[in-house]
Amino acid sequence: MKPWFVLFSALFLFIQCRQATVPPAPSLPPAYAGAKPKNVILLIGDGMGLTQVSAGLYANNNRLRLEQCTATGLIKTHSASHLITDSGAGATAFSCGCKTYNYAIGVDQHKKACLTLLEQAEGRGMPTGLVATSSLTHATPASFYAHVKERKETEAIAADFLKVDIDFAVGGGLNYFANRTTDTRNLRAELEAKGYVVRDSSQSALAALQPDPARPFIWFSAGKEPKYAREGRDYLPVAARMAPVYLQKRGEKGFFLMIEGSQIDWACHKNDADNAIGEMLDFDAAIGAALDFAAADGQTLVIITADHETGGMSITQGSEMGRLEIEFTTEQHTASMVPVFAYGPGAELFNGVYDNTGIYYKIAALLGFEPAGNK
Ligand code: MG
Ligand code: ZN
């Protein structure tokens, strides 16, 4: 080890210790360096830049569950068409491994459908899950199962949900399935005919349900978009705890699960720091549920990242631990790199600086998927 590195590390540790107001988060079991995961949980914080993470941390007594990850990286988020990506191109980079144009959903830059991680997992007989705090048809979750040229084609996206066999789905958007304006189909009835147990928030809270792993399961959290966590939405951590247990019982071959904290982005578009922090902490609780499962299971890789930063968020002079002064520079997305955190077998692959498409390629490599050759 180089002397300068030892000195730097010692200084860094010294400063860390001096500034710590709470003991560090308890460490998790070793991350099984070199091993390959059986299960993958990909958590996407929409709009979750480093400042959103920092604000959640400092608003929460200097503690987040994601600190327990053992690997960290940074990704370059630009799309094929714009330096500043939207969530469609951002999620398609993760799901298909290709840079595409803004507003694309599961299609490449030539508007051709690209094979997604979720579809590849299905092809391998792995159970799959999608959880979001947006509608299930919103850009991020949609990019894992739908193939449409424009993210606004919400009902076409819902129709694509019927073409895959997602085993566990939780999110809003029931109206795009069951109360359609572009055709007369009732996709809720079609899902039930396919064998799904379909429930919605008007019937039962998610926490009161115990989905039977013998049948695919959907719980709709809203007709359109769910509310903020600070306004009473509480299902994301519940779903994050429920989904891995369900999926593990659903099949033998390992599972793929995507969980999105969708509304960090929405709060930052509104330059609403309180809700941005509320959404960040709700997402972190979901991260905690995923990490608890992975730590107990030992065969599950957890990856946490973001599609882009939103709002040009900044924690400014005058802030104190637990009482932050926050400013925004825009109501749009920004181009800054966003963080990646990973824990579990294969986590070390996620260290470093790379393109957002690297998330796809690393997961595909670890699960032994043929790279889909999406351009
Ligand atoms: Mg999103
Ligand atoms: Zn946005």
mmCIF file of N, CA, C and O and ligand atoms in Angstrom, residues 46 87 138-141 260 262 307, ligand 1:
data_model
loop_
_atom_site.group_PDB
_atom_site.id
_atom_site.type_symbol
_atom_site.label_atom_id
_atom_site.label_comp_id
_atom_site.label_asym_id
_atom_site.label_seq_id
_atom_site.Cartn_x
_atom_site.Cartn_y
_atom_site.Cartn_z
ATOM 1 N N ASP A 46 -35.767 7.742 -9.035
ATOM 2 C CA ASP A 46 -35.902 8.668 -10.159
ATOM 3 C C ASP A 46 -35.510 10.075 -9.696
ATOM 4 O O ASP A 46 -36.051 10.581 -8.711
ATOM 5 N N SER A 87 -36.558 10.177 -18.313
ATOM 6 C CA SER A 87 -36.604 8.898 -17.597
ATOM 7 C C SER A 87 -36.842 7.717 -18.529
ATOM 8 O O SER A 87 -36.494 6.592 -18.183
ATOM 9 N N HIS A 138 -45.791 4.327 -16.120
ATOM 10 C CA HIS A 138 -44.893 5.494 -16.182
ATOM 11 C C HIS A 138 -43.540 5.063 -16.761
ATOM 12 O O HIS A 138 -43.197 3.883 -16.750
ATOM 13 N N ALA A 139 -42.756 6.035 -17.219
ATOM 14 C CA ALA A 139 -41.579 5.747 -18.054
ATOM 15 C C ALA A 139 -40.626 4.713 -17.449
ATOM 16 O O ALA A 139 -40.174 3.801 -18.156
ATOM 17 N N THR A 140 -40.325 4.826 -16.168
ATOM 18 C CA THR A 140 -39.296 3.933 -15.605
ATOM 19 C C THR A 140 -39.750 2.469 -15.583
ATOM 20 O O THR A 140 -39.101 1.629 -16.203
ATOM 21 N N PRO A 141 -40.868 2.139 -14.900
ATOM 22 C CA PRO A 141 -41.277 0.730 -14.938
ATOM 23 C C PRO A 141 -41.615 0.272 -16.358
ATOM 24 O O PRO A 141 -41.272 -0.863 -16.740
ATOM 25 N N GLU A 260 -38.879 1.056 -8.009
ATOM 26 C CA GLU A 260 -38.599 2.470 -8.271
ATOM 27 C C GLU A 260 -39.176 3.380 -7.194
ATOM 28 O O GLU A 260 -40.361 3.299 -6.868
ATOM 29 N N SER A 262 -40.272 6.591 -7.423
ATOM 30 C CA SER A 262 -40.568 7.383 -8.621
ATOM 31 C C SER A 262 -40.633 8.875 -8.361
ATOM 32 O O SER A 262 -40.404 9.683 -9.269
ATOM 33 N N ASP A 307 -31.758 7.451 -12.590
ATOM 34 C CA ASP A 307 -31.713 7.691 -14.036
ATOM 35 C C ASP A 307 -31.051 9.018 -14.376
ATOM 36 O O ASP A 307 -30.461 9.192 -15.432
HETATM 37 MG MG MG B 1 -39.650 7.275 -13.066
#
